[in-house]
JSON list of C-alpha atoms in Angstrom, two decimals:
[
{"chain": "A", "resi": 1, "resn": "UNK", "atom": "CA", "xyz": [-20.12, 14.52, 0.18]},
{"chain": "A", "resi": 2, "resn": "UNK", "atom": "CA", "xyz": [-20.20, 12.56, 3.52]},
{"chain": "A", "resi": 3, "resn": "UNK", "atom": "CA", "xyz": [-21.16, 9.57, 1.40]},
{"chain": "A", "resi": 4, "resn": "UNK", "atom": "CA", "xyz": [-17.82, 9.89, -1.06]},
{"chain": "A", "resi": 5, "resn": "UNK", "atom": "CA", "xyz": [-15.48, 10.49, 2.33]},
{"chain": "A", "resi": 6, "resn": "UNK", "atom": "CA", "xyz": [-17.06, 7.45, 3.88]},
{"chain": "A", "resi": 7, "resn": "UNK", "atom": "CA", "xyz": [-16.25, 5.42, 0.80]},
{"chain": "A", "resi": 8, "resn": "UNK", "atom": "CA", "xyz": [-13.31, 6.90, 0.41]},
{"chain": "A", "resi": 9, "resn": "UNK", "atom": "CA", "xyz": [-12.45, 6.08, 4.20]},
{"chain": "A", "resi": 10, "resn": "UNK", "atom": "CA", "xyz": [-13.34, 2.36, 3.38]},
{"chain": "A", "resi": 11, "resn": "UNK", "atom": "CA", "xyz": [-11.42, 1.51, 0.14]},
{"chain": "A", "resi": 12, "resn": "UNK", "atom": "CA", "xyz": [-8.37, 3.98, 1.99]},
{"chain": "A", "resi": 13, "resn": "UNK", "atom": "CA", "xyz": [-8.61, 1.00, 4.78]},
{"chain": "A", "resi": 14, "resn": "UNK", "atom": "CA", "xyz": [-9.05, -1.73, 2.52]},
{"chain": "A", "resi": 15, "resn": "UNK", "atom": "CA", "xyz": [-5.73, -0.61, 0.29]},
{"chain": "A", "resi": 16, "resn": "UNK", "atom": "CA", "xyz": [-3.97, -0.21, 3.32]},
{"chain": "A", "resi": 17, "resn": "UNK", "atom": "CA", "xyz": [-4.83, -3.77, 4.96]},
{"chain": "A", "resi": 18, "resn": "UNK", "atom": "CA", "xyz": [-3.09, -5.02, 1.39]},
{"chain": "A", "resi": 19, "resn": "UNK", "atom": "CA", "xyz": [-0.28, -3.09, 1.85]},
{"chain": "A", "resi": 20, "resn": "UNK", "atom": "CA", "xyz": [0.45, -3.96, 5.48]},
{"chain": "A", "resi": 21, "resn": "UNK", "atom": "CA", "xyz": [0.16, -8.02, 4.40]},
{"chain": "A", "resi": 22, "resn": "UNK", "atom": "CA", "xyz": [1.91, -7.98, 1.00]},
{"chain": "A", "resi": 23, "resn": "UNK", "atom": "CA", "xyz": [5.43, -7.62, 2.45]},
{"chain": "A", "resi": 24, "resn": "UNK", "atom": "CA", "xyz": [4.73, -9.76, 5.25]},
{"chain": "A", "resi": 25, "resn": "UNK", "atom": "CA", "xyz": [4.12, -12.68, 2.55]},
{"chain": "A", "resi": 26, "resn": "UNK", "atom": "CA", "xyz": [7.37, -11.45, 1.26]},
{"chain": "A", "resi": 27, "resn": "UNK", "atom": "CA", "xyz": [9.32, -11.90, 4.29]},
{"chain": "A", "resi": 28, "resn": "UNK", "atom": "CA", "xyz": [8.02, -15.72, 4.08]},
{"chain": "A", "resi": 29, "resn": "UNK", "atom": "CA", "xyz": [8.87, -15.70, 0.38]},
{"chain": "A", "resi": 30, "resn": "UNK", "atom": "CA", "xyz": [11.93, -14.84, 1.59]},
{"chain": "A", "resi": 31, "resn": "UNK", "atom": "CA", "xyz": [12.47, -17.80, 3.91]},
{"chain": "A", "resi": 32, "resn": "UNK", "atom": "CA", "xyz": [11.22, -20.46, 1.53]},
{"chain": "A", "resi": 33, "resn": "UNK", "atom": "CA", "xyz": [13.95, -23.16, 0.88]},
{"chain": "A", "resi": 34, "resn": "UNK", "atom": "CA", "xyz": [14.61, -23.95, -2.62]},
{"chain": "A", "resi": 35, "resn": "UNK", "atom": "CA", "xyz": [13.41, -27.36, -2.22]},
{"chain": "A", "resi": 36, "resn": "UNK", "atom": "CA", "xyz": [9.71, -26.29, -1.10]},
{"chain": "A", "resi": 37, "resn": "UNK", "atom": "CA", "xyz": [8.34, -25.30, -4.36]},
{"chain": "A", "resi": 38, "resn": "UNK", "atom": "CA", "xyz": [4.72, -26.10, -3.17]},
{"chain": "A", "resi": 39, "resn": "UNK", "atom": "CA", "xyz": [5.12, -23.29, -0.05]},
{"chain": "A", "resi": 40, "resn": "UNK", "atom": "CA", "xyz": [6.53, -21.42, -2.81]},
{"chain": "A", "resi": 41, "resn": "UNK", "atom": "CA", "xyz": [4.03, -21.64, -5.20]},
{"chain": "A", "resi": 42, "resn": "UNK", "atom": "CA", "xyz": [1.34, -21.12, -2.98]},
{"chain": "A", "resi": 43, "resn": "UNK", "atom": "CA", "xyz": [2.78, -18.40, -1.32]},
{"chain": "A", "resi": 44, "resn": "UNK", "atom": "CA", "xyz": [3.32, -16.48, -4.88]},
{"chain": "A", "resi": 45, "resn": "UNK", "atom": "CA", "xyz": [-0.28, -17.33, -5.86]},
{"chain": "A", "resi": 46, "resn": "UNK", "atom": "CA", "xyz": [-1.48, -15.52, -2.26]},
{"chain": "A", "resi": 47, "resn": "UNK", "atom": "CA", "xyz": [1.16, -12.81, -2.84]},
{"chain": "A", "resi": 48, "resn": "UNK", "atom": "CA", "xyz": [-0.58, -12.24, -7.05]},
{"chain": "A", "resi": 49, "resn": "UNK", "atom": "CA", "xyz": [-3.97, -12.17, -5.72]},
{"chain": "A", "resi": 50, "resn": "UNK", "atom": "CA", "xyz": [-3.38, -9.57, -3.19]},
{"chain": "A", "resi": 51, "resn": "UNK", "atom": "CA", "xyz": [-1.30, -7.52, -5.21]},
{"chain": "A", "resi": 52, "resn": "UNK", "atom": "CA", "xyz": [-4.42, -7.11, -7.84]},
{"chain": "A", "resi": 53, "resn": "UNK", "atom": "CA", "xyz": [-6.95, -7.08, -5.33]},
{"chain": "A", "resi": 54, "resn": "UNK", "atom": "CA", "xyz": [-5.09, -4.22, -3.30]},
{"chain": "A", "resi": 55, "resn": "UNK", "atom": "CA", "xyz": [-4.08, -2.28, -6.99]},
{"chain": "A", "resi": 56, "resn": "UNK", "atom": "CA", "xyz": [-8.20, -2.71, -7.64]},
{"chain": "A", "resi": 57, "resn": "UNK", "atom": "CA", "xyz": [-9.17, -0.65, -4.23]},
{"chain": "A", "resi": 58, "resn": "UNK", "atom": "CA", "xyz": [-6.31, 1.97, -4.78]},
{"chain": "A", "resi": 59, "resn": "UNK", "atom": "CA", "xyz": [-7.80, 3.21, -8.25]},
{"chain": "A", "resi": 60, "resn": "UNK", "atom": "CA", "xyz": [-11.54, 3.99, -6.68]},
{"chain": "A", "resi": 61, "resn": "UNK", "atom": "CA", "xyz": [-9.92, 5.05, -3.03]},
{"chain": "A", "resi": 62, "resn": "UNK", "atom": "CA", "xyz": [-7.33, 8.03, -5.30]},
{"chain": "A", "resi": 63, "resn": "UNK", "atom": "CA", "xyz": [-10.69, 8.72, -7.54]},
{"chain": "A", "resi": 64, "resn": "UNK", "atom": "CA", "xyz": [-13.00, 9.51, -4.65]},
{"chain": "A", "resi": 65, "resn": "UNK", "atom": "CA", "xyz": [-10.31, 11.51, -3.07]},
{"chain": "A", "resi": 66, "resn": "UNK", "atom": "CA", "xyz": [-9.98, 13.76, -6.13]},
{"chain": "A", "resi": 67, "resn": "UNK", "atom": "CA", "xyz": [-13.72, 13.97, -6.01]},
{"chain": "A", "resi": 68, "resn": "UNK", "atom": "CA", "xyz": [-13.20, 15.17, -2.86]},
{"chain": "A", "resi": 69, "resn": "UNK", "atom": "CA", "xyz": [-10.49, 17.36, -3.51]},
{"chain": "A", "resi": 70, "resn": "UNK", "atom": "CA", "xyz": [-11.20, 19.01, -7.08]},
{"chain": "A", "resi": 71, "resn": "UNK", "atom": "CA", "xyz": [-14.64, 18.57, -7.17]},
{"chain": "A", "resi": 72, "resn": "UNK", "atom": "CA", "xyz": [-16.37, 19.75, -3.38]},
{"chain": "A", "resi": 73, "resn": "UNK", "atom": "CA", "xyz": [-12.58, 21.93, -3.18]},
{"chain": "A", "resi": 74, "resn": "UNK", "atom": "CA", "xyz": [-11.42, 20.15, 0.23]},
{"chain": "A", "resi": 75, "resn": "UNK", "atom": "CA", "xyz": [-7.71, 21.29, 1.20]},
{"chain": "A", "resi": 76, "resn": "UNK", "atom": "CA", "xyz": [-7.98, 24.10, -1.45]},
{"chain": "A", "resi": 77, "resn": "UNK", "atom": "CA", "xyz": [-7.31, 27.65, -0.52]},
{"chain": "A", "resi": 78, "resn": "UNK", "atom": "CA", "xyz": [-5.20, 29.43, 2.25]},
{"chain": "A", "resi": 79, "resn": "UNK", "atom": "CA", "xyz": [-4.21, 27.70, 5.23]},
{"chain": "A", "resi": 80, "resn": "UNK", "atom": "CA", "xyz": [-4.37, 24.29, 3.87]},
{"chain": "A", "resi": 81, "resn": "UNK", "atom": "CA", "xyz": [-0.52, 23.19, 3.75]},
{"chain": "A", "resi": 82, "resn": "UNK", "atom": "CA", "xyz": [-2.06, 19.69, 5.09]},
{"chain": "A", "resi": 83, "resn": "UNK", "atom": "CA", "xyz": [-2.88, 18.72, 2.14]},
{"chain": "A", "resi": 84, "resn": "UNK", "atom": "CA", "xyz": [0.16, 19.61, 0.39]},
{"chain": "A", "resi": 85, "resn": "UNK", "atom": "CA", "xyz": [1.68, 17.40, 2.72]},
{"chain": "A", "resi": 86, "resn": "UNK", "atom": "CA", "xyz": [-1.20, 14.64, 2.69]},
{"chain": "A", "resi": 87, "resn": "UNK", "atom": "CA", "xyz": [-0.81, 14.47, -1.50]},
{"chain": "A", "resi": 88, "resn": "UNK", "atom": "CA", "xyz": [3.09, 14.29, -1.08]},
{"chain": "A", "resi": 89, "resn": "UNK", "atom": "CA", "xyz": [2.42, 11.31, 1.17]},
{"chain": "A", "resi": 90, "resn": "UNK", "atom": "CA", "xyz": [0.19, 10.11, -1.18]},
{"chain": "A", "resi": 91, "resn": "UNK", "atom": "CA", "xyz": [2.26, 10.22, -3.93]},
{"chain": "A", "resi": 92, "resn": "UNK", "atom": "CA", "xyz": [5.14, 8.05, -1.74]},
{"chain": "A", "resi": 93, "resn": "UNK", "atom": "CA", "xyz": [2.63, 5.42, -0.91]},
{"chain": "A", "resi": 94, "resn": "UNK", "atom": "CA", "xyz": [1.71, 4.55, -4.58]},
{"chain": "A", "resi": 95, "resn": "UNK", "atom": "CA", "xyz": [5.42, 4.34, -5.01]},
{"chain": "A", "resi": 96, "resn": "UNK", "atom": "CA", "xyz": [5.56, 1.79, -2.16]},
{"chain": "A", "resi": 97, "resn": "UNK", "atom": "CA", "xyz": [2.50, -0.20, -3.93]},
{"chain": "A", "resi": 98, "resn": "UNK", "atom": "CA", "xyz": [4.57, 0.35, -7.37]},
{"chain": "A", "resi": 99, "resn": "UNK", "atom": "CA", "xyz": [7.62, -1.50, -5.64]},
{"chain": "A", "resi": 100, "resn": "UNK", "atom": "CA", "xyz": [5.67, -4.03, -4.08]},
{"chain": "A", "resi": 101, "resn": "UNK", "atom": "CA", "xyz": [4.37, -4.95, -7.60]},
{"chain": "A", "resi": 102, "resn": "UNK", "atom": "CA", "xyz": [8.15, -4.59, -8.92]},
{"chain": "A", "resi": 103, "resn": "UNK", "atom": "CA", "xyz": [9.40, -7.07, -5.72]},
{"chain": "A", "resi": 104, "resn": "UNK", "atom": "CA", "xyz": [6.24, -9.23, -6.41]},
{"chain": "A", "resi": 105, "resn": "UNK", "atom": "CA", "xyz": [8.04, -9.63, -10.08]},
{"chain": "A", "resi": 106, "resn": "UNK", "atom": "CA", "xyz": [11.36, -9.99, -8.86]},
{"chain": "A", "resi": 107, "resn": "UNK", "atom": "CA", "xyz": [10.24, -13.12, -6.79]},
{"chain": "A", "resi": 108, "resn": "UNK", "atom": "CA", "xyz": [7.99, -14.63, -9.71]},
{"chain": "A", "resi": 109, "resn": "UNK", "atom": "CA", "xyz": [11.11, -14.30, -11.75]},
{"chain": "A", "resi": 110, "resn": "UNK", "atom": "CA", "xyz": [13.13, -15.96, -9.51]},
{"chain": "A", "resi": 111, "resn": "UNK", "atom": "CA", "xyz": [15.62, -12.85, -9.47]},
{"chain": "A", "resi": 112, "resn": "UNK", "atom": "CA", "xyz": [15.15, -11.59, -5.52]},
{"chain": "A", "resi": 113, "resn": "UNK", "atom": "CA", "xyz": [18.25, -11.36, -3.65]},
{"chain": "A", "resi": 114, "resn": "UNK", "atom": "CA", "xyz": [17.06, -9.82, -0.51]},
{"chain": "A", "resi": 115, "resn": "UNK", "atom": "CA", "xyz": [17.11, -11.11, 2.73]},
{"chain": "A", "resi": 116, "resn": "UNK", "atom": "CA", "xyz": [13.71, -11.84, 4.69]},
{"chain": "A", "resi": 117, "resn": "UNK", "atom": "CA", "xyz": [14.95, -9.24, 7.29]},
{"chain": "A", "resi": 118, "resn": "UNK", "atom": "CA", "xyz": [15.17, -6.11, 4.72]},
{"chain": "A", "resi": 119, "resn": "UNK", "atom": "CA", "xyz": [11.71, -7.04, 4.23]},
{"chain": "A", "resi": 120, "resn": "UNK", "atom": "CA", "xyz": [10.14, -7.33, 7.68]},
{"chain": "A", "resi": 121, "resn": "UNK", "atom": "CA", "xyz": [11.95, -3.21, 7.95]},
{"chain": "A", "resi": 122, "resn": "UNK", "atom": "CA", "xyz": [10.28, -2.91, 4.25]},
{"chain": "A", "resi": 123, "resn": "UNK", "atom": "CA", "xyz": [7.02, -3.82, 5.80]},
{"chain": "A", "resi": 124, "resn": "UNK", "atom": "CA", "xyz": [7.16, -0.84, 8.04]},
{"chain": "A", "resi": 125, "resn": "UNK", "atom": "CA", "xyz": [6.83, 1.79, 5.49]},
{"chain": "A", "resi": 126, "resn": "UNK", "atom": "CA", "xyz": [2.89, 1.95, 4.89]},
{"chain": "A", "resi": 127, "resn": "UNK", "atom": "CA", "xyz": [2.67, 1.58, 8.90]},
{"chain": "A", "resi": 128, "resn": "UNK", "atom": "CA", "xyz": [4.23, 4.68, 9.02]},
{"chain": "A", "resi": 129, "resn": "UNK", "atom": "CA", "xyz": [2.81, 6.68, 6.37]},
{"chain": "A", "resi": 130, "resn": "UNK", "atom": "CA", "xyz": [-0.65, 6.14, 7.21]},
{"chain": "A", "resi": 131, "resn": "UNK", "atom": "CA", "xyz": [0.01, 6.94, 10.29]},
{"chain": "A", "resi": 132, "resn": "UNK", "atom": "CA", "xyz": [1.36, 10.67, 9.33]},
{"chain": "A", "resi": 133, "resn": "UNK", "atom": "CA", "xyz": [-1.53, 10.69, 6.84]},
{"chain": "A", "resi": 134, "resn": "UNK", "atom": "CA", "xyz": [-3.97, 10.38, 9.87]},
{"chain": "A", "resi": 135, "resn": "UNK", "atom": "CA", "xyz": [-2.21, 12.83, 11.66]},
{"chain": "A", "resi": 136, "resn": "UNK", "atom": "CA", "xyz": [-2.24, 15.58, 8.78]},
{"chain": "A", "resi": 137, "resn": "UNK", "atom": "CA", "xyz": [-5.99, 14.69, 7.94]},
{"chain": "A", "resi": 138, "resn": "UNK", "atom": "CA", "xyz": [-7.20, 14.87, 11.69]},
{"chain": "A", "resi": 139, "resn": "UNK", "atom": "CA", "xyz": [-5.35, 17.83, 13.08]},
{"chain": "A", "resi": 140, "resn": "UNK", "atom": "CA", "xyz": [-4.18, 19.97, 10.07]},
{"chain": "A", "resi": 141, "resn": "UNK", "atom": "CA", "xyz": [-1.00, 21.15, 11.70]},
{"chain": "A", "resi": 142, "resn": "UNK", "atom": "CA", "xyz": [-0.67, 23.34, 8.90]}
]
């Protein structure tokens, strides 16, 4: 088991680094002027790569944590309302890595109207959801 959470630790980090960069190559995506379509370009090819390297360490990080969870039972039972909250936040994060892919579209299509400052506040999200996943895993308020 110690093996799995360690693993599961690593590819938790890993998914997490990609989330905390991905907007910030937004917020330059953002900036780009028209004119510089080799920032542009390069920028977008940085922004793909991440995106599918970051999707590729969410699917074994959520599989080793329902290892964790269904199959060694960790956060079942009584007194265990952590975890409730812990898969809620869960759940909101892979909605944040579903709109970065949707965003990541929206700026290969051309189509983004948002300004670079929406994303820098954008870019704040996973910051602070890891931060009350950390808190629910380590001290189990609940």
């Amino acid at each position: 088991m110690l093996w799995v959470k360690s693993f599961h630790i690593v590819f938790i980090a890993s998914w997490f680094a990609g989330l905390f960069y991905l907007p910030r190559i937004f917020v330059n995506l953002a900036m780009v002027p028209p004119e510089s379509v080799a920032e542009r370009e390069r920028l977008m090819l940085m922004a793909e790569k991440l995106f599918r390297f970051t999707t590729m360490l969410a699917v074994p990080a959520l599989v080793l944590g329902l290892w964790l969870w269904l199959g060694y039972g960790i956060g079942l039972g009584a007194g265990n309302g952590w975890m409730h909250a812990k898969l809620l936040l869960v759940v909101l994060i892979l909605g944040y890595h579903h709109a970065c892919g949707r965003l990541l579209k929206s700026f290969r299509t051309n189509a983004n109207r948002r300004h670079h400052v929406w994303f820098r506040w954008f870019n704040e999200a996973p910051v602070i959801m890891l931060v009350l996943v950390v808190v629910l895993v380590v001290v189990k308020p609940f």
